[in-house]
Every structure is written in C-alpha cells, then in structure tokens.
C-alpha cells in the first residue's frame, strides 16, 4: 500500500521550502513594503530559521529510523516555540485599546543594555508596537500567518515522529 505522505527526506525538503517561502515573504514586507518587524516578529523569525536549519540538515543528512525521529523532535520544538510567540502576538493584537502595554525600547537597544534573559522577558511581555495590526491577508494578521506556518511545521514534525519506518 502506498502512502500519500512523502518519504522523510522529501518531507523535510518540502517543509524547508515552506520556511524559505515564509522568510522571503517577511523580508519582502520589511524591505519592499516598509513594514518594520516588532520584537515579537523577530522572535517568530528566529523560530522559522531554527526550524529551517534543522530541516536543511535533515534533508541533506537523510537519516534512517532514529535520526528521522530526532530531527522531527527538533523541528517540533522550533515549531512549538515559534507558535507560542505567535499566539502571544495574536493575543496582544486583540487586546482592548486601554489594555495594550506601552511601547518599550527597540530590540537592538535592549540587546545592548540588558542581559539576554531580561530581553526575552521584556519582549514576551509585549509592547504597544507589537499590538498594532499593520497588515493582513485573507483576514489573517502576520502573526496569524506565522501560526499557520508553525502549525504546518508541527504537523510535519509529528509525522516524522510517529510514522512507521522500514527497518
């Protein structure tokens, strides 16, 4: 019986292409449309890039049984981390205006001045700029589209973790 799910190496390559497409879209919006990313957007990009690096290594390596599972686990962790940031970002965008946090310093400034742990805490707390809804497509904001990408990556990771593999 043939499966409609591609082989592990091909599935990793397809997921890598999805990450590259997502990053190309984000960079297009930044450099062509002038939509500057907020700190939460940058953290979501880190999640996409982390997943892309794992998927690239997995596609090049083409592992068997245990390796497929390990790469699936690492991809899943990147997808969960990025998805959690996306959910936080969506939540901030849907706060009533009187509950939106005040705008804070830029990410570059925070990285220069504060320890990394404090930067992560401040970014995840959110700021007014992260609550702005500057762009949407088909009724979904940019963080919602990021969540779609991370959901797809998590699906790929779960397939790689639980698919039956030949011995």
Short mmCIF file of N, CA and C in Angstrom, two decimals:
data_model
loop_
_atom_site.label_atom_id
_atom_site.label_comp_id
_atom_site.label_asym_id
_atom_site.label_seq_id
_atom_site.Cartn_x
_atom_site.Cartn_y
_atom_site.Cartn_z
N UNK A 1 0.84 -1.18 0.00
CA UNK A 1 0.00 0.00 0.00
C UNK A 1 0.89 1.24 0.00
N UNK A 2 0.65 2.15 -0.91
CA UNK A 2 1.46 3.36 -0.98
C UNK A 2 0.87 4.43 -0.08
N UNK A 3 1.75 5.25 0.42
CA UNK A 3 1.35 6.33 1.33
C UNK A 3 1.32 7.64 0.57
N UNK A 4 0.39 8.52 0.94
CA UNK A 4 0.35 9.84 0.32
C UNK A 4 1.35 10.78 0.99
N UNK A 5 1.91 10.35 2.11
CA UNK A 5 2.92 11.15 2.81
C UNK A 5 4.28 10.88 2.16
N UNK A 6 4.98 11.93 1.75
CA UNK A 6 6.29 11.73 1.12
C UNK A 6 7.29 11.08 2.07
N UNK A 7 8.34 10.54 1.49
CA UNK A 7 9.43 9.95 2.27
C UNK A 7 10.02 11.02 3.20
N UNK A 8 10.66 10.60 4.29
CA UNK A 8 11.18 11.57 5.27
C UNK A 8 12.06 12.67 4.66
N UNK A 9 12.98 12.31 3.79
CA UNK A 9 13.88 13.31 3.22
C UNK A 9 13.11 14.33 2.38
N UNK A 10 12.18 13.86 1.56
CA UNK A 10 11.39 14.76 0.72
C UNK A 10 10.48 15.64 1.58
N UNK A 11 9.90 15.07 2.62
CA UNK A 11 9.03 15.85 3.51
C UNK A 11 9.83 16.96 4.20
N UNK A 12 11.06 16.64 4.63
CA UNK A 12 11.91 17.67 5.22
C UNK A 12 12.24 18.76 4.21
N UNK A 13 12.50 18.38 2.98
CA UNK A 13 12.81 19.35 1.94
C UNK A 13 11.60 20.25 1.66
N UNK A 14 10.41 19.68 1.59
CA UNK A 14 9.21 20.48 1.36
C UNK A 14 8.95 21.45 2.51
N UNK A 15 9.15 20.99 3.74
CA UNK A 15 8.97 21.87 4.90
C UNK A 15 10.03 22.97 4.91
N UNK A 16 11.25 22.63 4.49
CA UNK A 16 12.30 23.65 4.38
C UNK A 16 11.90 24.71 3.36
N UNK A 17 11.34 24.29 2.24
CA UNK A 17 10.89 25.25 1.23
C UNK A 17 9.79 26.15 1.78
N UNK A 18 8.91 25.61 2.60
CA UNK A 18 7.87 26.43 3.23
C UNK A 18 8.49 27.47 4.15
N UNK A 19 9.53 27.09 4.90
CA UNK A 19 10.22 28.05 5.77
C UNK A 19 10.88 29.15 4.94
N UNK A 20 11.52 28.75 3.84
CA UNK A 20 12.17 29.74 2.98
C UNK A 20 11.15 30.69 2.37
N UNK A 21 10.01 30.17 1.98
CA UNK A 21 8.93 31.00 1.44
C UNK A 21 8.42 31.98 2.49
N UNK A 22 8.24 31.50 3.72
CA UNK A 22 7.76 32.36 4.80
C UNK A 22 8.77 33.47 5.09
N UNK A 23 10.05 33.13 5.14
CA UNK A 23 11.06 34.16 5.39
C UNK A 23 11.16 35.13 4.22
N UNK A 24 11.03 34.64 3.00
CA UNK A 24 11.06 35.54 1.83
C UNK A 24 9.89 36.52 1.90
N UNK A 25 8.74 36.04 2.31
CA UNK A 25 7.58 36.92 2.46
C UNK A 25 7.80 37.98 3.53
N UNK A 26 8.37 37.56 4.67
CA UNK A 26 8.63 38.51 5.76
C UNK A 26 9.66 39.56 5.32
N UNK A 27 10.69 39.12 4.63
CA UNK A 27 11.72 40.07 4.18
C UNK A 27 11.18 41.00 3.09
N UNK A 28 10.30 40.48 2.25
CA UNK A 28 9.66 41.33 1.24
C UNK A 28 8.83 42.43 1.93
N UNK A 29 8.03 42.02 2.90
CA UNK A 29 7.20 43.01 3.61
C UNK A 29 8.07 44.05 4.31
N UNK A 30 9.22 43.63 4.82
CA UNK A 30 10.09 44.57 5.52
C UNK A 30 10.82 45.50 4.54
N UNK A 31 11.47 44.93 3.54
CA UNK A 31 12.37 45.73 2.71
C UNK A 31 11.70 46.36 1.49
N UNK A 32 10.58 45.83 1.04
CA UNK A 32 9.90 46.40 -0.12
C UNK A 32 8.69 47.22 0.32
N UNK A 33 7.88 46.67 1.22
CA UNK A 33 6.68 47.39 1.68
C UNK A 33 6.95 48.29 2.88
N UNK A 34 8.14 48.21 3.47
CA UNK A 34 8.49 49.10 4.58
C UNK A 34 7.83 48.75 5.90
N UNK A 35 7.40 47.50 6.08
CA UNK A 35 6.76 47.07 7.32
C UNK A 35 7.84 46.59 8.29
N UNK A 36 8.22 47.43 9.23
CA UNK A 36 9.30 47.09 10.18
C UNK A 36 8.80 46.05 11.19
N UNK A 37 9.59 45.01 11.44
CA UNK A 37 9.17 43.98 12.39
C UNK A 37 9.31 44.45 13.84
N UNK A 38 8.33 44.09 14.63
CA UNK A 38 8.41 44.36 16.07
C UNK A 38 9.25 43.26 16.71
N UNK A 39 9.59 43.38 17.99
CA UNK A 39 10.40 42.35 18.64
C UNK A 39 9.77 40.95 18.59
N UNK A 40 8.45 40.84 18.75
CA UNK A 40 7.82 39.52 18.67
C UNK A 40 7.92 38.95 17.26
N UNK A 41 7.83 39.81 16.25
CA UNK A 41 8.01 39.35 14.86
C UNK A 41 9.41 38.77 14.67
N UNK A 42 10.40 39.43 15.25
CA UNK A 42 11.77 38.95 15.12
C UNK A 42 11.92 37.60 15.81
N UNK A 43 11.31 37.43 16.97
CA UNK A 43 11.36 36.13 17.65
C UNK A 43 10.70 35.04 16.81
N UNK A 44 9.60 35.38 16.12
CA UNK A 44 8.96 34.40 15.25
C UNK A 44 9.88 34.03 14.09
N UNK A 45 10.59 35.01 13.56
CA UNK A 45 11.56 34.73 12.50
C UNK A 45 12.64 33.78 12.99
N UNK A 46 13.07 33.96 14.23
CA UNK A 46 14.07 33.06 14.81
C UNK A 46 13.52 31.62 14.84
N UNK A 47 12.26 31.46 15.18
CA UNK A 47 11.65 30.13 15.18
C UNK A 47 11.62 29.51 13.80
N UNK A 48 11.28 30.30 12.78
CA UNK A 48 11.27 29.79 11.41
C UNK A 48 12.67 29.42 10.97
N UNK A 49 13.64 30.27 11.30
CA UNK A 49 15.02 29.99 10.91
C UNK A 49 15.55 28.75 11.62
N UNK A 50 15.22 28.59 12.90
CA UNK A 50 15.66 27.40 13.65
C UNK A 50 15.08 26.14 13.02
N UNK A 51 13.80 26.16 12.69
CA UNK A 51 13.19 25.00 12.04
C UNK A 51 13.83 24.76 10.68
N UNK A 52 14.09 25.83 9.93
CA UNK A 52 14.70 25.69 8.60
C UNK A 52 16.08 25.05 8.70
N UNK A 53 16.87 25.44 9.70
CA UNK A 53 18.20 24.85 9.84
C UNK A 53 18.12 23.36 10.15
N UNK A 54 17.21 22.99 11.04
CA UNK A 54 17.03 21.57 11.36
C UNK A 54 16.58 20.81 10.11
N UNK A 55 15.63 21.37 9.39
CA UNK A 55 15.12 20.70 8.19
C UNK A 55 16.18 20.60 7.10
N UNK A 56 17.02 21.62 6.97
CA UNK A 56 18.11 21.57 5.99
C UNK A 56 19.08 20.44 6.31
N UNK A 57 19.50 20.38 7.57
CA UNK A 57 20.42 19.31 7.97
C UNK A 57 19.76 17.95 7.77
N UNK A 58 18.50 17.83 8.13
CA UNK A 58 17.78 16.56 7.96
C UNK A 58 17.67 16.17 6.49
N UNK A 59 17.39 17.14 5.62
CA UNK A 59 17.25 16.85 4.20
C UNK A 59 18.59 16.44 3.59
N UNK A 60 19.66 17.10 4.00
CA UNK A 60 20.99 16.76 3.48
C UNK A 60 21.45 15.43 4.05
N UNK A 61 21.24 15.22 5.33
CA UNK A 61 21.69 14.01 6.01
C UNK A 61 20.91 12.77 5.56
N UNK A 62 19.60 12.92 5.41
CA UNK A 62 18.77 11.78 5.01
C UNK A 62 18.87 10.61 5.97
N UNK A 63 18.60 10.84 7.27
CA UNK A 63 18.80 9.79 8.27
C UNK A 63 17.77 8.66 8.14
N UNK A 64 18.06 7.61 8.83
CA UNK A 64 17.13 6.49 8.94
C UNK A 64 16.47 6.55 10.31
N UNK A 65 15.75 5.61 10.66
CA UNK A 65 14.89 5.47 11.83
C UNK A 65 15.07 6.47 12.98
N UNK A 66 16.10 6.33 13.79
CA UNK A 66 16.27 7.18 14.97
C UNK A 66 16.53 8.63 14.56
N UNK A 67 17.32 8.83 13.52
CA UNK A 67 17.62 10.18 13.06
C UNK A 67 16.38 10.92 12.60
N UNK A 68 15.47 10.22 11.92
CA UNK A 68 14.22 10.83 11.49
C UNK A 68 13.45 11.33 12.69
N UNK A 69 13.44 10.53 13.74
CA UNK A 69 12.72 10.91 14.97
C UNK A 69 13.39 12.11 15.66
N UNK A 70 14.71 12.10 15.71
CA UNK A 70 15.43 13.21 16.38
C UNK A 70 15.19 14.52 15.63
N UNK A 71 15.32 14.49 14.31
CA UNK A 71 15.07 15.71 13.53
C UNK A 71 13.61 16.14 13.66
N UNK A 72 12.71 15.18 13.72
CA UNK A 72 11.30 15.51 13.92
C UNK A 72 11.07 16.19 15.26
N UNK A 73 11.73 15.69 16.30
CA UNK A 73 11.62 16.30 17.63
C UNK A 73 12.16 17.73 17.62
N UNK A 74 13.32 17.93 17.02
CA UNK A 74 13.91 19.27 16.98
C UNK A 74 13.05 20.24 16.17
N UNK A 75 12.50 19.77 15.06
CA UNK A 75 11.60 20.60 14.26
C UNK A 75 10.36 20.95 15.08
N UNK A 76 9.83 19.97 15.79
CA UNK A 76 8.66 20.20 16.63
C UNK A 76 8.91 21.22 17.72
N UNK A 77 10.08 21.16 18.34
CA UNK A 77 10.42 22.14 19.39
C UNK A 77 10.49 23.56 18.81
N UNK A 78 11.09 23.71 17.64
CA UNK A 78 11.15 25.03 17.00
C UNK A 78 9.74 25.51 16.66
N UNK A 79 8.90 24.61 16.16
CA UNK A 79 7.53 24.98 15.79
C UNK A 79 6.71 25.36 17.01
N UNK A 80 6.87 24.63 18.09
CA UNK A 80 6.13 24.95 19.33
C UNK A 80 6.59 26.29 19.89
N UNK A 81 7.90 26.52 19.92
CA UNK A 81 8.41 27.79 20.43
C UNK A 81 7.93 28.97 19.59
N UNK A 82 8.06 28.85 18.27
CA UNK A 82 7.60 29.93 17.39
C UNK A 82 6.10 30.11 17.44
N UNK A 83 5.37 29.00 17.53
CA UNK A 83 3.91 29.07 17.62
C UNK A 83 3.46 29.74 18.90
N UNK A 84 4.16 29.48 20.01
CA UNK A 84 3.81 30.12 21.28
C UNK A 84 4.00 31.63 21.19
N UNK A 85 5.07 32.07 20.53
CA UNK A 85 5.30 33.51 20.36
C UNK A 85 4.21 34.09 19.47
N UNK A 86 3.83 33.36 18.43
CA UNK A 86 2.75 33.82 17.54
C UNK A 86 1.44 33.98 18.29
N UNK A 87 1.12 33.02 19.14
CA UNK A 87 -0.12 33.09 19.92
C UNK A 87 -0.09 34.30 20.86
N UNK A 88 1.05 34.53 21.48
CA UNK A 88 1.18 35.70 22.36
C UNK A 88 0.97 36.99 21.55
N UNK A 89 1.54 37.04 20.35
CA UNK A 89 1.43 38.21 19.49
C UNK A 89 -0.03 38.44 19.07
N UNK A 90 -0.71 37.37 18.70
CA UNK A 90 -2.12 37.47 18.31
C UNK A 90 -2.95 37.96 19.50
N UNK A 91 -2.65 37.45 20.69
CA UNK A 91 -3.37 37.87 21.89
C UNK A 91 -3.19 39.37 22.12
N UNK A 92 -1.94 39.85 21.98
CA UNK A 92 -1.68 41.29 22.17
C UNK A 92 -2.45 42.12 21.14
N UNK A 93 -2.54 41.64 19.90
CA UNK A 93 -3.24 42.38 18.86
C UNK A 93 -4.74 42.45 19.11
N UNK A 94 -5.25 41.53 19.91
CA UNK A 94 -6.68 41.50 20.16
C UNK A 94 -7.08 42.07 21.51
N UNK A 95 -6.14 42.69 22.22
CA UNK A 95 -6.46 43.35 23.49
C UNK A 95 -7.28 44.61 23.23
N UNK A 96 -8.16 44.96 24.14
CA UNK A 96 -8.83 46.26 24.04
C UNK A 96 -7.78 47.38 24.10
N UNK A 97 -8.01 48.49 23.41
CA UNK A 97 -7.01 49.56 23.36
C UNK A 97 -6.52 50.05 24.72
N UNK A 98 -7.40 50.04 25.73
CA UNK A 98 -6.98 50.53 27.04
C UNK A 98 -6.09 49.54 27.80
N UNK A 99 -5.98 48.30 27.31
CA UNK A 99 -5.15 47.30 27.97
C UNK A 99 -3.84 47.02 27.25
N UNK A 100 -3.62 47.70 26.12
CA UNK A 100 -2.39 47.50 25.36
C UNK A 100 -1.21 48.06 26.14
N UNK A 101 -0.13 47.27 26.30
CA UNK A 101 1.04 47.79 27.03
C UNK A 101 1.67 48.98 26.29
N UNK A 102 2.37 49.80 27.04
CA UNK A 102 3.05 50.95 26.44
C UNK A 102 4.20 50.47 25.57
N UNK A 103 4.56 51.27 24.59
CA UNK A 103 5.69 50.94 23.73
C UNK A 103 6.98 50.99 24.55
N UNK A 104 7.85 50.04 24.30
CA UNK A 104 9.12 49.98 25.02
C UNK A 104 10.27 50.31 24.09
N UNK A 105 11.49 50.14 24.57
CA UNK A 105 12.65 50.39 23.73
C UNK A 105 12.75 49.34 22.63
N UNK A 106 13.49 49.64 21.58
CA UNK A 106 13.69 48.72 20.49
C UNK A 106 14.51 47.50 20.90
N UNK A 107 14.40 46.44 20.14
CA UNK A 107 15.09 45.20 20.45
C UNK A 107 16.61 45.39 20.43
N UNK A 108 17.11 46.13 19.47
CA UNK A 108 18.56 46.35 19.38
C UNK A 108 19.08 47.05 20.64
N UNK A 109 18.37 48.05 21.10
CA UNK A 109 18.76 48.76 22.32
C UNK A 109 18.73 47.81 23.52
N UNK A 110 17.65 47.01 23.63
CA UNK A 110 17.55 46.10 24.77
C UNK A 110 18.69 45.09 24.77
N UNK A 111 19.06 44.58 23.58
CA UNK A 111 20.15 43.61 23.50
C UNK A 111 21.48 44.23 23.90
N UNK A 112 21.65 45.52 23.63
CA UNK A 112 22.88 46.22 24.00
C UNK A 112 22.96 46.49 25.50
N UNK A 113 21.82 46.73 26.14
CA UNK A 113 21.80 47.23 27.52
C UNK A 113 21.50 46.14 28.55
N UNK A 114 20.59 45.24 28.24
CA UNK A 114 20.11 44.28 29.24
C UNK A 114 20.68 42.89 29.01
N UNK A 115 20.72 42.07 30.07
CA UNK A 115 21.07 40.65 29.89
C UNK A 115 20.01 39.95 29.04
N UNK A 116 20.42 38.91 28.36
CA UNK A 116 19.53 38.22 27.42
C UNK A 116 18.24 37.74 28.08
N UNK A 117 18.32 37.24 29.29
CA UNK A 117 17.12 36.77 29.99
C UNK A 117 16.11 37.90 30.16
N UNK A 118 16.58 39.08 30.52
CA UNK A 118 15.69 40.23 30.68
C UNK A 118 15.08 40.64 29.34
N UNK A 119 15.88 40.58 28.29
CA UNK A 119 15.38 40.93 26.95
C UNK A 119 14.25 40.01 26.56
N UNK A 120 14.45 38.71 26.76
CA UNK A 120 13.41 37.73 26.40
C UNK A 120 12.15 37.99 27.20
N UNK A 121 12.29 38.24 28.50
CA UNK A 121 11.12 38.52 29.35
C UNK A 121 10.39 39.77 28.88
N UNK A 122 11.13 40.83 28.56
CA UNK A 122 10.50 42.07 28.12
C UNK A 122 9.81 41.91 26.78
N UNK A 123 10.45 41.20 25.87
CA UNK A 123 9.84 41.01 24.54
C UNK A 123 8.57 40.19 24.66
N UNK A 124 8.61 39.11 25.43
CA UNK A 124 7.42 38.26 25.56
C UNK A 124 6.30 38.97 26.33
N UNK A 125 6.65 39.92 27.16
CA UNK A 125 5.62 40.71 27.83
C UNK A 125 4.86 41.55 26.81
N UNK A 126 5.54 41.89 25.72
CA UNK A 126 4.89 42.65 24.65
C UNK A 126 4.99 44.13 24.87
N UNK A 127 4.71 44.85 23.80
CA UNK A 127 4.70 46.31 23.88
C UNK A 127 3.65 46.82 22.90
N UNK A 128 3.42 48.11 22.96
CA UNK A 128 2.39 48.71 22.12
C UNK A 128 2.61 48.48 20.64
N UNK A 129 3.88 48.50 20.21
CA UNK A 129 4.14 48.29 18.79
C UNK A 129 3.78 46.87 18.34
N UNK A 130 3.86 45.91 19.25
CA UNK A 130 3.50 44.53 18.92
C UNK A 130 1.98 44.36 18.82
N UNK A 131 1.24 45.27 19.42
CA UNK A 131 -0.22 45.17 19.40
C UNK A 131 -0.83 45.82 18.15
N UNK A 132 -0.03 46.56 17.40
CA UNK A 132 -0.54 47.21 16.19
C UNK A 132 -0.83 46.17 15.11
N UNK A 133 -1.92 46.37 14.41
CA UNK A 133 -2.30 45.48 13.31
C UNK A 133 -2.05 46.25 12.01
N UNK A 134 -0.84 46.07 11.46
CA UNK A 134 -0.42 46.83 10.29
C UNK A 134 -0.72 46.15 8.97
N UNK A 135 -0.92 44.84 8.97
CA UNK A 135 -1.00 44.10 7.72
C UNK A 135 -1.90 42.89 7.92
N UNK A 136 -2.69 42.58 6.90
CA UNK A 136 -3.45 41.34 6.93
C UNK A 136 -3.65 40.86 5.51
N UNK A 137 -3.88 39.57 5.40
CA UNK A 137 -4.13 38.94 4.11
C UNK A 137 -5.17 37.85 4.34
N UNK A 138 -6.24 37.89 3.57
CA UNK A 138 -7.36 36.94 3.73
C UNK A 138 -7.91 36.96 5.16
N UNK A 139 -7.88 38.13 5.78
CA UNK A 139 -8.43 38.29 7.12
C UNK A 139 -7.52 37.85 8.25
N UNK A 140 -6.30 37.41 7.93
CA UNK A 140 -5.37 36.99 8.98
C UNK A 140 -4.21 37.97 9.07
N UNK A 141 -3.83 38.30 10.30
CA UNK A 141 -2.68 39.18 10.52
C UNK A 141 -1.39 38.40 10.28
N UNK A 142 -0.29 39.11 10.26
CA UNK A 142 1.01 38.46 10.04
C UNK A 142 1.33 37.42 11.11
N UNK A 143 1.09 37.71 12.41
CA UNK A 143 1.33 36.65 13.41
C UNK A 143 0.40 35.44 13.23
N UNK A 144 -0.80 35.68 12.73
CA UNK A 144 -1.71 34.55 12.48
C UNK A 144 -1.16 33.69 11.34
N UNK A 145 -0.61 34.32 10.31
CA UNK A 145 0.01 33.56 9.23
C UNK A 145 1.24 32.81 9.74
N UNK A 146 1.98 33.43 10.66
CA UNK A 146 3.12 32.73 11.26
C UNK A 146 2.63 31.49 12.01
N UNK A 147 1.50 31.62 12.71
CA UNK A 147 0.95 30.48 13.42
C UNK A 147 0.54 29.37 12.45
N UNK A 148 0.03 29.74 11.29
CA UNK A 148 -0.29 28.74 10.26
C UNK A 148 0.97 27.99 9.84
N UNK A 149 2.06 28.73 9.62
CA UNK A 149 3.33 28.11 9.23
C UNK A 149 3.82 27.18 10.34
N UNK A 150 3.81 27.66 11.58
CA UNK A 150 4.28 26.83 12.70
C UNK A 150 3.38 25.60 12.90
N UNK A 151 2.09 25.73 12.64
CA UNK A 151 1.19 24.57 12.74
C UNK A 151 1.55 23.53 11.69
N UNK A 152 1.85 24.00 10.48
CA UNK A 152 2.28 23.08 9.43
C UNK A 152 3.59 22.40 9.77
N UNK A 153 4.53 23.16 10.32
CA UNK A 153 5.81 22.57 10.73
C UNK A 153 5.61 21.55 11.85
N UNK A 154 4.70 21.85 12.77
CA UNK A 154 4.42 20.89 13.84
C UNK A 154 3.80 19.62 13.27
N UNK A 155 2.93 19.77 12.28
CA UNK A 155 2.34 18.58 11.64
C UNK A 155 3.43 17.73 10.99
N UNK A 156 4.37 18.37 10.30
CA UNK A 156 5.49 17.63 9.70
C UNK A 156 6.29 16.93 10.78
N UNK A 157 6.56 17.63 11.87
CA UNK A 157 7.33 17.04 12.96
C UNK A 157 6.61 15.82 13.55
N UNK A 158 5.31 15.93 13.73
CA UNK A 158 4.55 14.80 14.29
C UNK A 158 4.53 13.61 13.33
N UNK A 159 4.43 13.90 12.04
CA UNK A 159 4.50 12.82 11.05
C UNK A 159 5.85 12.11 11.16
N UNK A 160 6.93 12.91 11.24
CA UNK A 160 8.26 12.30 11.31
C UNK A 160 8.46 11.54 12.63
N UNK A 161 7.82 11.99 13.68
CA UNK A 161 7.97 11.31 14.96
C UNK A 161 7.20 10.00 15.03
N UNK A 162 6.04 9.94 14.39
CA UNK A 162 5.16 8.80 14.60
C UNK A 162 4.89 7.95 13.37
N UNK A 163 5.46 8.29 12.24
CA UNK A 163 5.23 7.48 11.04
C UNK A 163 5.92 6.14 11.17
N UNK A 164 5.32 5.11 10.60
CA UNK A 164 6.03 3.82 10.59
C UNK A 164 7.19 3.89 9.60
N UNK A 165 8.34 3.41 10.02
CA UNK A 165 9.53 3.43 9.18
C UNK A 165 10.01 2.01 8.94
N UNK A 166 10.50 1.73 7.73
CA UNK A 166 11.02 0.38 7.47
C UNK A 166 12.28 0.13 8.29
N UNK A 167 12.52 -1.12 8.58
CA UNK A 167 13.71 -1.48 9.38
C UNK A 167 14.95 -1.41 8.58
#
